[in-house]
Amino acid sequence: MLNVLFVMADGSKVTAQAEPGARLLEVGQNAGMPLEGTCEGQMACSTCHVIIAPDWFDKLPAASMEEEDMLDLAAGVARTSRLSCQIELTEALDGIEVRIPGVSRDMQIG
Ligand code: FES
């Protein structure tokens, strides 16, 4: 088991436990994070966008070109943004800190 620390847009923190090999998207969803993951990992939606704490970002395998392209379309992207459906958790990532982007849907209307 490894721990994942989710930081929500309002600053509240939720620690979730995951098995090695689990996908970050599912771990987040199971912990009640607002990650839609509409395309279920097909890299066609970017609704699974998260921002990884910089210290942890460097420990992740690099994003593929397809992932980078999708991130270009996501709202509120940061330097350490990733698609959570593309991140497989391993023991080495125990304690990883993941921020949920705070995108207000209202801002997209009009
Ligand atoms: S779930 Fe659609 S890109 Fe990750």
mmCIF file of N, CA and C and ligand atoms in Angstrom:
data_model
loop_
_atom_site.group_PDB
_atom_site.id
_atom_site.type_symbol
_atom_site.label_atom_id
_atom_site.label_comp_id
_atom_site.label_asym_id
_atom_site.label_seq_id
_atom_site.Cartn_x
_atom_site.Cartn_y
_atom_site.Cartn_z
ATOM 1 N N MET A 1 0.834 -1.206 0.000
ATOM 2 C CA MET A 1 0.000 0.000 0.000
ATOM 3 C C MET A 1 0.868 1.255 0.000
ATOM 4 N N LEU A 2 0.420 2.245 -0.724
ATOM 5 C CA LEU A 2 1.115 3.521 -0.690
ATOM 6 C C LEU A 2 0.087 4.633 -0.512
ATOM 7 N N ASN A 3 0.581 5.778 -0.050
ATOM 8 C CA ASN A 3 -0.306 6.889 0.228
ATOM 9 C C ASN A 3 -0.230 7.941 -0.858
ATOM 10 N N VAL A 4 -1.385 8.517 -1.142
ATOM 11 C CA VAL A 4 -1.459 9.635 -2.076
ATOM 12 C C VAL A 4 -2.155 10.777 -1.343
ATOM 13 N N LEU A 5 -1.539 11.953 -1.381
ATOM 14 C CA LEU A 5 -2.139 13.116 -0.736
ATOM 15 C C LEU A 5 -2.774 14.000 -1.810
ATOM 16 N N PHE A 6 -4.083 14.120 -1.740
ATOM 17 C CA PHE A 6 -4.788 15.002 -2.673
ATOM 18 C C PHE A 6 -5.041 16.334 -1.990
ATOM 19 N N VAL A 7 -4.757 17.409 -2.701
ATOM 20 C CA VAL A 7 -5.053 18.751 -2.199
ATOM 21 C C VAL A 7 -6.128 19.338 -3.096
ATOM 22 N N MET A 8 -7.264 19.613 -2.499
ATOM 23 C CA MET A 8 -8.385 20.103 -3.291
ATOM 24 C C MET A 8 -8.258 21.602 -3.545
ATOM 25 N N ALA A 9 -9.084 22.088 -4.465
ATOM 26 C CA ALA A 9 -8.993 23.488 -4.880
ATOM 27 C C ALA A 9 -9.164 24.446 -3.706
ATOM 28 N N ASP A 10 -9.938 24.047 -2.702
ATOM 29 C CA ASP A 10 -10.162 24.931 -1.552
ATOM 30 C C ASP A 10 -9.092 24.751 -0.473
ATOM 31 N N GLY A 11 -8.089 23.933 -0.763
ATOM 32 C CA GLY A 11 -6.984 23.750 0.163
ATOM 33 C C GLY A 11 -7.141 22.567 1.103
ATOM 34 N N SER A 12 -8.308 21.962 1.136
ATOM 35 C CA SER A 12 -8.483 20.810 2.028
ATOM 36 C C SER A 12 -7.721 19.612 1.476
ATOM 37 N N LYS A 13 -7.263 18.760 2.394
ATOM 38 C CA LYS A 13 -6.413 17.642 2.020
ATOM 39 C C LYS A 13 -7.079 16.311 2.324
ATOM 40 N N VAL A 14 -6.882 15.383 1.425
ATOM 41 C CA VAL A 14 -7.430 14.047 1.594
ATOM 42 C C VAL A 14 -6.318 13.048 1.296
ATOM 43 N N THR A 15 -6.077 12.143 2.229
ATOM 44 C CA THR A 15 -5.089 11.099 1.979
ATOM 45 C C THR A 15 -5.812 9.831 1.542
ATOM 46 N N ALA A 16 -5.348 9.255 0.444
ATOM 47 C CA ALA A 16 -5.932 8.023 -0.053
ATOM 48 C C ALA A 16 -4.861 6.939 -0.078
ATOM 49 N N GLN A 17 -5.300 5.697 0.029
ATOM 50 C CA GLN A 17 -4.369 4.586 -0.068
ATOM 51 C C GLN A 17 -4.567 3.884 -1.398
ATOM 52 N N ALA A 18 -3.471 3.397 -1.937
ATOM 53 C CA ALA A 18 -3.543 2.748 -3.242
ATOM 54 C C ALA A 18 -2.608 1.553 -3.290
ATOM 55 N N GLU A 19 -2.955 0.607 -4.136
ATOM 56 C CA GLU A 19 -2.073 -0.527 -4.397
ATOM 57 C C GLU A 19 -1.086 -0.109 -5.480
ATOM 58 N N PRO A 20 0.145 -0.604 -5.416
ATOM 59 C CA PRO A 20 1.058 -0.357 -6.538
ATOM 60 C C PRO A 20 0.407 -0.873 -7.825
ATOM 61 N N GLY A 21 0.540 -0.095 -8.898
ATOM 62 C CA GLY A 21 -0.066 -0.496 -10.168
ATOM 63 C C GLY A 21 -1.400 0.168 -10.414
ATOM 64 N N ALA A 22 -1.973 0.787 -9.363
ATOM 65 C CA ALA A 22 -3.251 1.476 -9.545
ATOM 66 C C ALA A 22 -3.027 2.752 -10.343
ATOM 67 N N ARG A 23 -4.053 3.156 -11.065
ATOM 68 C CA ARG A 23 -3.953 4.407 -11.796
ATOM 69 C C ARG A 23 -4.406 5.560 -10.911
ATOM 70 N N LEU A 24 -3.673 6.650 -11.007
ATOM 71 C CA LEU A 24 -3.959 7.813 -10.172
ATOM 72 C C LEU A 24 -5.397 8.295 -10.357
ATOM 73 N N LEU A 25 -5.903 8.237 -11.578
ATOM 74 C CA LEU A 25 -7.283 8.676 -11.830
ATOM 75 C C LEU A 25 -8.272 7.922 -10.955
ATOM 76 N N GLU A 26 -8.155 6.598 -10.945
ATOM 77 C CA GLU A 26 -9.111 5.802 -10.180
ATOM 78 C C GLU A 26 -8.950 6.009 -8.678
ATOM 79 N N VAL A 27 -7.724 6.139 -8.251
ATOM 80 C CA VAL A 27 -7.488 6.366 -6.821
ATOM 81 C C VAL A 27 -8.154 7.678 -6.393
ATOM 82 N N GLY A 28 -8.017 8.691 -7.235
ATOM 83 C CA GLY A 28 -8.640 9.972 -6.952
ATOM 84 C C GLY A 28 -10.151 9.879 -6.935
ATOM 85 N N GLN A 29 -10.690 9.211 -7.918
ATOM 86 C CA GLN A 29 -12.146 9.065 -7.979
ATOM 87 C C GLN A 29 -12.666 8.325 -6.756
ATOM 88 N N ASN A 30 -11.965 7.268 -6.372
ATOM 89 C CA ASN A 30 -12.393 6.502 -5.201
ATOM 90 C C ASN A 30 -12.320 7.324 -3.924
ATOM 91 N N ALA A 31 -11.418 8.320 -3.933
ATOM 92 C CA ALA A 31 -11.274 9.178 -2.752
ATOM 93 C C ALA A 31 -12.249 10.355 -2.808
ATOM 94 N N GLY A 32 -13.096 10.386 -3.835
ATOM 95 C CA GLY A 32 -14.105 11.428 -3.919
ATOM 96 C C GLY A 32 -13.638 12.710 -4.584
ATOM 97 N N MET A 33 -12.501 12.644 -5.278
ATOM 98 C CA MET A 33 -12.021 13.838 -5.963
ATOM 99 C C MET A 33 -12.868 14.087 -7.225
ATOM 100 N N PRO A 34 -13.073 15.370 -7.565
ATOM 101 C CA PRO A 34 -13.894 15.685 -8.741
ATOM 102 C C PRO A 34 -13.125 15.514 -10.049
ATOM 103 N N LEU A 35 -12.736 14.287 -10.332
ATOM 104 C CA LEU A 35 -12.037 13.986 -11.587
ATOM 105 C C LEU A 35 -12.988 13.174 -12.452
ATOM 106 N N GLU A 36 -13.394 13.757 -13.544
ATOM 107 C CA GLU A 36 -14.401 13.073 -14.362
ATOM 108 C C GLU A 36 -13.821 11.888 -15.118
ATOM 109 N N GLY A 37 -12.662 12.089 -15.740
ATOM 110 C CA GLY A 37 -12.077 10.986 -16.505
ATOM 111 C C GLY A 37 -13.024 10.460 -17.560
ATOM 112 N N THR A 38 -13.631 11.375 -18.291
ATOM 113 C CA THR A 38 -14.698 11.025 -19.230
ATOM 114 C C THR A 38 -14.302 9.966 -20.250
ATOM 115 N N CYS A 39 -13.066 10.020 -20.733
ATOM 116 C CA CYS A 39 -12.692 9.092 -21.811
ATOM 117 C C CYS A 39 -12.038 7.831 -21.268
ATOM 118 N N GLU A 40 -11.980 7.704 -19.966
ATOM 119 C CA GLU A 40 -11.454 6.493 -19.327
ATOM 120 C C GLU A 40 -10.057 6.129 -19.791
ATOM 121 N N GLY A 41 -9.207 7.135 -19.893
ATOM 122 C CA GLY A 41 -7.808 6.859 -20.159
ATOM 123 C C GLY A 41 -7.413 6.814 -21.613
ATOM 124 N N GLN A 42 -8.299 7.256 -22.495
ATOM 125 C CA GLN A 42 -7.978 7.238 -23.928
ATOM 126 C C GLN A 42 -7.247 8.505 -24.378
ATOM 127 N N MET A 43 -6.942 9.388 -23.432
ATOM 128 C CA MET A 43 -6.303 10.665 -23.735
ATOM 129 C C MET A 43 -7.109 11.465 -24.751
ATOM 130 N N ALA A 44 -8.395 11.545 -24.507
ATOM 131 C CA ALA A 44 -9.276 12.277 -25.416
ATOM 132 C C ALA A 44 -10.149 13.286 -24.686
ATOM 133 N N CYS A 45 -9.848 13.557 -23.416
ATOM 134 C CA CYS A 45 -10.777 14.469 -22.738
ATOM 135 C C CYS A 45 -10.093 15.514 -21.854
ATOM 136 N N SER A 46 -9.044 15.170 -21.179
ATOM 137 C CA SER A 46 -8.335 16.041 -20.233
ATOM 138 C C SER A 46 -9.130 16.378 -18.975
ATOM 139 N N THR A 47 -10.262 15.713 -18.733
ATOM 140 C CA THR A 47 -11.013 15.969 -17.503
ATOM 141 C C THR A 47 -10.377 15.273 -16.300
ATOM 142 N N CYS A 48 -9.283 14.573 -16.524
ATOM 143 C CA CYS A 48 -8.577 13.920 -15.428
ATOM 144 C C CYS A 48 -7.324 14.704 -15.052
ATOM 145 N N HIS A 49 -7.246 15.942 -15.528
ATOM 146 C CA HIS A 49 -6.077 16.799 -15.301
ATOM 147 C C HIS A 49 -5.826 17.047 -13.810
ATOM 148 N N VAL A 50 -4.586 16.842 -13.394
ATOM 149 C CA VAL A 50 -4.163 17.170 -12.025
ATOM 150 C C VAL A 50 -2.824 17.903 -12.088
ATOM 151 N N ILE A 51 -2.478 18.548 -10.991
ATOM 152 C CA ILE A 51 -1.183 19.221 -10.915
ATOM 153 C C ILE A 51 -0.361 18.530 -9.831
ATOM 154 N N ILE A 52 0.781 17.996 -10.237
ATOM 155 C CA ILE A 52 1.645 17.236 -9.336
ATOM 156 C C ILE A 52 2.568 18.202 -8.585
ATOM 157 N N ALA A 53 2.775 17.964 -7.297
ATOM 158 C CA ALA A 53 3.735 18.789 -6.552
ATOM 159 C C ALA A 53 5.097 18.669 -7.234
ATOM 160 N N PRO A 54 5.805 19.792 -7.402
ATOM 161 C CA PRO A 54 7.056 19.783 -8.177
ATOM 162 C C PRO A 54 8.057 18.714 -7.739
ATOM 163 N N ASP A 55 8.186 18.490 -6.433
ATOM 164 C CA ASP A 55 9.138 17.487 -5.944
ATOM 165 C C ASP A 55 8.823 16.099 -6.489
ATOM 166 N N TRP A 56 7.557 15.853 -6.718
ATOM 167 C CA TRP A 56 7.122 14.534 -7.166
ATOM 168 C C TRP A 56 7.068 14.436 -8.679
ATOM 169 N N PHE A 57 6.836 15.567 -9.306
ATOM 170 C CA PHE A 57 6.711 15.584 -10.764
ATOM 171 C C PHE A 57 7.930 14.952 -11.425
ATOM 172 N N ASP A 58 9.107 15.281 -10.882
ATOM 173 C CA ASP A 58 10.354 14.782 -11.471
ATOM 174 C C ASP A 58 10.527 13.276 -11.310
ATOM 175 N N LYS A 59 9.779 12.684 -10.402
ATOM 176 C CA LYS A 59 9.897 11.239 -10.189
ATOM 177 C C LYS A 59 9.018 10.434 -11.139
ATOM 178 N N LEU A 60 8.152 11.125 -11.864
ATOM 179 C CA LEU A 60 7.239 10.427 -12.765
ATOM 180 C C LEU A 60 7.895 10.207 -14.125
ATOM 181 N N PRO A 61 7.534 9.113 -14.784
ATOM 182 C CA PRO A 61 7.985 8.953 -16.175
ATOM 183 C C PRO A 61 7.447 10.123 -16.996
ATOM 184 N N ALA A 62 8.189 10.562 -17.982
ATOM 185 C CA ALA A 62 7.777 11.721 -18.779
ATOM 186 C C ALA A 62 6.465 11.459 -19.506
ATOM 187 N N ALA A 63 5.740 12.536 -19.741
ATOM 188 C CA ALA A 63 4.474 12.431 -20.470
ATOM 189 C C ALA A 63 4.738 12.130 -21.941
ATOM 190 N N SER A 64 3.840 11.379 -22.545
ATOM 191 C CA SER A 64 3.951 11.104 -23.977
ATOM 192 C C SER A 64 3.536 12.356 -24.759
ATOM 193 N N MET A 65 3.801 12.349 -26.046
ATOM 194 C CA MET A 65 3.387 13.490 -26.863
ATOM 195 C C MET A 65 1.880 13.650 -26.871
ATOM 196 N N GLU A 66 1.181 12.540 -26.912
ATOM 197 C CA GLU A 66 -0.285 12.612 -26.913
ATOM 198 C C GLU A 66 -0.778 13.267 -25.625
ATOM 199 N N GLU A 67 -0.127 12.906 -24.512
ATOM 200 C CA GLU A 67 -0.544 13.500 -23.240
ATOM 201 C C GLU A 67 -0.267 15.001 -23.235
ATOM 202 N N GLU A 68 0.910 15.387 -23.716
ATOM 203 C CA GLU A 68 1.246 16.814 -23.773
ATOM 204 C C GLU A 68 0.234 17.581 -24.622
ATOM 205 N N ASP A 69 -0.141 16.997 -25.746
ATOM 206 C CA ASP A 69 -1.099 17.664 -26.631
ATOM 207 C C ASP A 69 -2.429 17.873 -25.928
ATOM 208 N N MET A 70 -2.841 16.851 -25.175
ATOM 209 C CA MET A 70 -4.130 16.937 -24.476
ATOM 210 C C MET A 70 -4.051 17.976 -23.369
ATOM 211 N N LEU A 71 -2.925 18.024 -22.686
ATOM 212 C CA LEU A 71 -2.766 18.992 -21.593
ATOM 213 C C LEU A 71 -2.835 20.429 -22.113
ATOM 214 N N ASP A 72 -2.417 20.619 -23.366
ATOM 215 C CA ASP A 72 -2.497 21.961 -23.936
ATOM 216 C C ASP A 72 -3.928 22.473 -23.956
ATOM 217 N N LEU A 73 -4.870 21.543 -23.972
ATOM 218 C CA LEU A 73 -6.279 21.922 -24.063
ATOM 219 C C LEU A 73 -6.947 22.022 -22.693
ATOM 220 N N ALA A 74 -6.272 21.586 -21.665
ATOM 221 C CA ALA A 74 -6.890 21.577 -20.333
ATOM 222 C C ALA A 74 -6.877 22.987 -19.738
ATOM 223 N N ALA A 75 -7.854 23.257 -18.890
ATOM 224 C CA ALA A 75 -7.936 24.568 -18.240
ATOM 225 C C ALA A 75 -7.025 24.598 -17.022
ATOM 226 N N GLY A 76 -6.420 25.753 -16.769
ATOM 227 C CA GLY A 76 -5.619 25.928 -15.559
ATOM 228 C C GLY A 76 -4.358 25.092 -15.519
ATOM 229 N N VAL A 77 -3.744 24.887 -16.660
ATOM 230 C CA VAL A 77 -2.564 24.026 -16.735
ATOM 231 C C VAL A 77 -1.353 24.700 -16.077
ATOM 232 N N ALA A 78 -0.559 23.914 -15.378
ATOM 233 C CA ALA A 78 0.666 24.411 -14.757
ATOM 234 C C ALA A 78 1.849 23.619 -15.315
ATOM 235 N N ARG A 79 3.047 24.029 -14.918
ATOM 236 C CA ARG A 79 4.239 23.353 -15.432
ATOM 237 C C ARG A 79 4.259 21.874 -15.069
ATOM 238 N N THR A 80 3.665 21.555 -13.925
ATOM 239 C CA THR A 80 3.705 20.161 -13.474
ATOM 240 C C THR A 80 2.355 19.464 -13.657
ATOM 241 N N SER A 81 1.589 19.928 -14.619
ATOM 242 C CA SER A 81 0.302 19.283 -14.922
ATOM 243 C C SER A 81 0.527 17.913 -15.544
ATOM 244 N N ARG A 82 -0.375 16.999 -15.230
ATOM 245 C CA ARG A 82 -0.377 15.679 -15.868
ATOM 246 C C ARG A 82 -1.824 15.203 -16.022
ATOM 247 N N LEU A 83 -1.991 14.207 -16.864
ATOM 248 C CA LEU A 83 -3.285 13.537 -16.946
ATOM 249 C C LEU A 83 -3.223 12.363 -15.969
ATOM 250 N N SER A 84 -4.117 12.373 -14.990
ATOM 251 C CA SER A 84 -4.016 11.345 -13.951
ATOM 252 C C SER A 84 -4.282 9.940 -14.488
ATOM 253 N N CYS A 85 -4.964 9.841 -15.623
ATOM 254 C CA CYS A 85 -5.229 8.504 -16.179
ATOM 255 C C CYS A 85 -3.963 7.875 -16.738
ATOM 256 N N GLN A 86 -2.920 8.678 -16.908
ATOM 257 C CA GLN A 86 -1.681 8.160 -17.485
ATOM 258 C C GLN A 86 -0.642 7.838 -16.411
ATOM 259 N N ILE A 87 -0.991 8.027 -15.154
ATOM 260 C CA ILE A 87 -0.006 7.828 -14.095
ATOM 261 C C ILE A 87 -0.291 6.553 -13.323
ATOM 262 N N GLU A 88 0.664 5.643 -13.410
ATOM 263 C CA GLU A 88 0.558 4.401 -12.666
ATOM 264 C C GLU A 88 1.362 4.555 -11.384
ATOM 265 N N LEU A 89 0.727 4.251 -10.278
ATOM 266 C CA LEU A 89 1.396 4.433 -8.988
ATOM 267 C C LEU A 89 2.316 3.259 -8.695
ATOM 268 N N THR A 90 3.470 3.583 -8.154
ATOM 269 C CA THR A 90 4.429 2.556 -7.750
ATOM 270 C C THR A 90 4.866 2.857 -6.316
ATOM 271 N N GLU A 91 5.561 1.921 -5.711
ATOM 272 C CA GLU A 91 6.048 2.126 -4.343
ATOM 273 C C GLU A 91 6.891 3.397 -4.242
ATOM 274 N N ALA A 92 7.612 3.699 -5.313
ATOM 275 C CA ALA A 92 8.498 4.868 -5.309
ATOM 276 C C ALA A 92 7.714 6.170 -5.197
ATOM 277 N N LEU A 93 6.415 6.096 -5.468
ATOM 278 C CA LEU A 93 5.589 7.305 -5.428
ATOM 279 C C LEU A 93 4.803 7.413 -4.121
ATOM 280 N N ASP A 94 5.163 6.596 -3.139
ATOM 281 C CA ASP A 94 4.476 6.645 -1.842
ATOM 282 C C ASP A 94 4.602 8.045 -1.244
ATOM 283 N N GLY A 95 3.474 8.680 -0.983
ATOM 284 C CA GLY A 95 3.480 10.022 -0.416
ATOM 285 C C GLY A 95 3.284 11.131 -1.441
ATOM 286 N N ILE A 96 3.103 10.758 -2.694
ATOM 287 C CA ILE A 96 2.969 11.757 -3.767
ATOM 288 C C ILE A 96 1.849 12.748 -3.453
ATOM 289 N N GLU A 97 2.119 14.015 -3.787
ATOM 290 C CA GLU A 97 1.150 15.078 -3.527
ATOM 291 C C GLU A 97 0.565 15.571 -4.850
ATOM 292 N N VAL A 98 -0.744 15.558 -4.910
ATOM 293 C CA VAL A 98 -1.451 15.835 -6.161
ATOM 294 C C VAL A 98 -2.505 16.910 -5.926
ATOM 295 N N ARG A 99 -2.436 17.985 -6.688
ATOM 296 C CA ARG A 99 -3.410 19.057 -6.525
ATOM 297 C C ARG A 99 -4.508 18.932 -7.584
ATOM 298 N N ILE A 100 -5.724 19.118 -7.142
ATOM 299 C CA ILE A 100 -6.859 19.096 -8.065
ATOM 300 C C ILE A 100 -7.074 20.524 -8.568
ATOM 301 N N PRO A 101 -7.032 20.742 -9.877
ATOM 302 C CA PRO A 101 -7.186 22.111 -10.385
ATOM 303 C C PRO A 101 -8.549 22.680 -10.020
ATOM 304 N N GLY A 102 -8.559 23.927 -9.631
ATOM 305 C CA GLY A 102 -9.818 24.549 -9.248
ATOM 306 C C GLY A 102 -10.434 25.332 -10.388
ATOM 307 N N VAL A 103 -11.046 24.640 -11.297
ATOM 308 C CA VAL A 103 -11.665 25.312 -12.423
ATOM 309 C C VAL A 103 -13.154 25.454 -12.166
ATOM 310 N N SER A 104 -13.593 26.671 -12.114
ATOM 311 C CA SER A 104 -15.018 26.909 -11.920
ATOM 312 C C SER A 104 -15.734 26.751 -13.259
ATOM 313 N N ARG A 105 -16.747 25.932 -13.261
ATOM 314 C CA ARG A 105 -17.484 25.735 -14.500
ATOM 315 C C ARG A 105 -18.168 27.022 -14.963
ATOM 316 N N ASP A 106 -18.533 27.842 -14.001
ATOM 317 C CA ASP A 106 -19.224 29.076 -14.348
ATOM 318 C C ASP A 106 -18.390 29.939 -15.285
ATOM 319 N N MET A 107 -17.062 29.857 -15.105
ATOM 320 C CA MET A 107 -16.201 30.696 -15.913
ATOM 321 C C MET A 107 -16.209 30.298 -17.368
ATOM 322 N N GLN A 108 -16.680 29.097 -17.643
ATOM 323 C CA GLN A 108 -16.658 28.635 -19.042
ATOM 324 C C GLN A 108 -17.954 28.969 -19.761
ATOM 325 N N ILE A 109 -18.930 29.488 -19.020
ATOM 326 C CA ILE A 109 -20.206 29.837 -19.660
ATOM 327 C C ILE A 109 -20.088 31.218 -20.291
ATOM 328 N N GLY A 110 -20.622 31.359 -21.457
ATOM 329 C CA GLY A 110 -20.582 32.642 -22.162
ATOM 330 C C GLY A 110 -19.213 32.859 -22.689
HETATM 331 S S1 FES B 1 -9.483 10.220 -18.648
HETATM 332 FE FE1 FES B 1 -9.569 11.301 -20.522
HETATM 333 S S2 FES B 1 -7.571 12.010 -20.775
HETATM 334 FE FE2 FES B 1 -7.500 10.980 -18.885
#
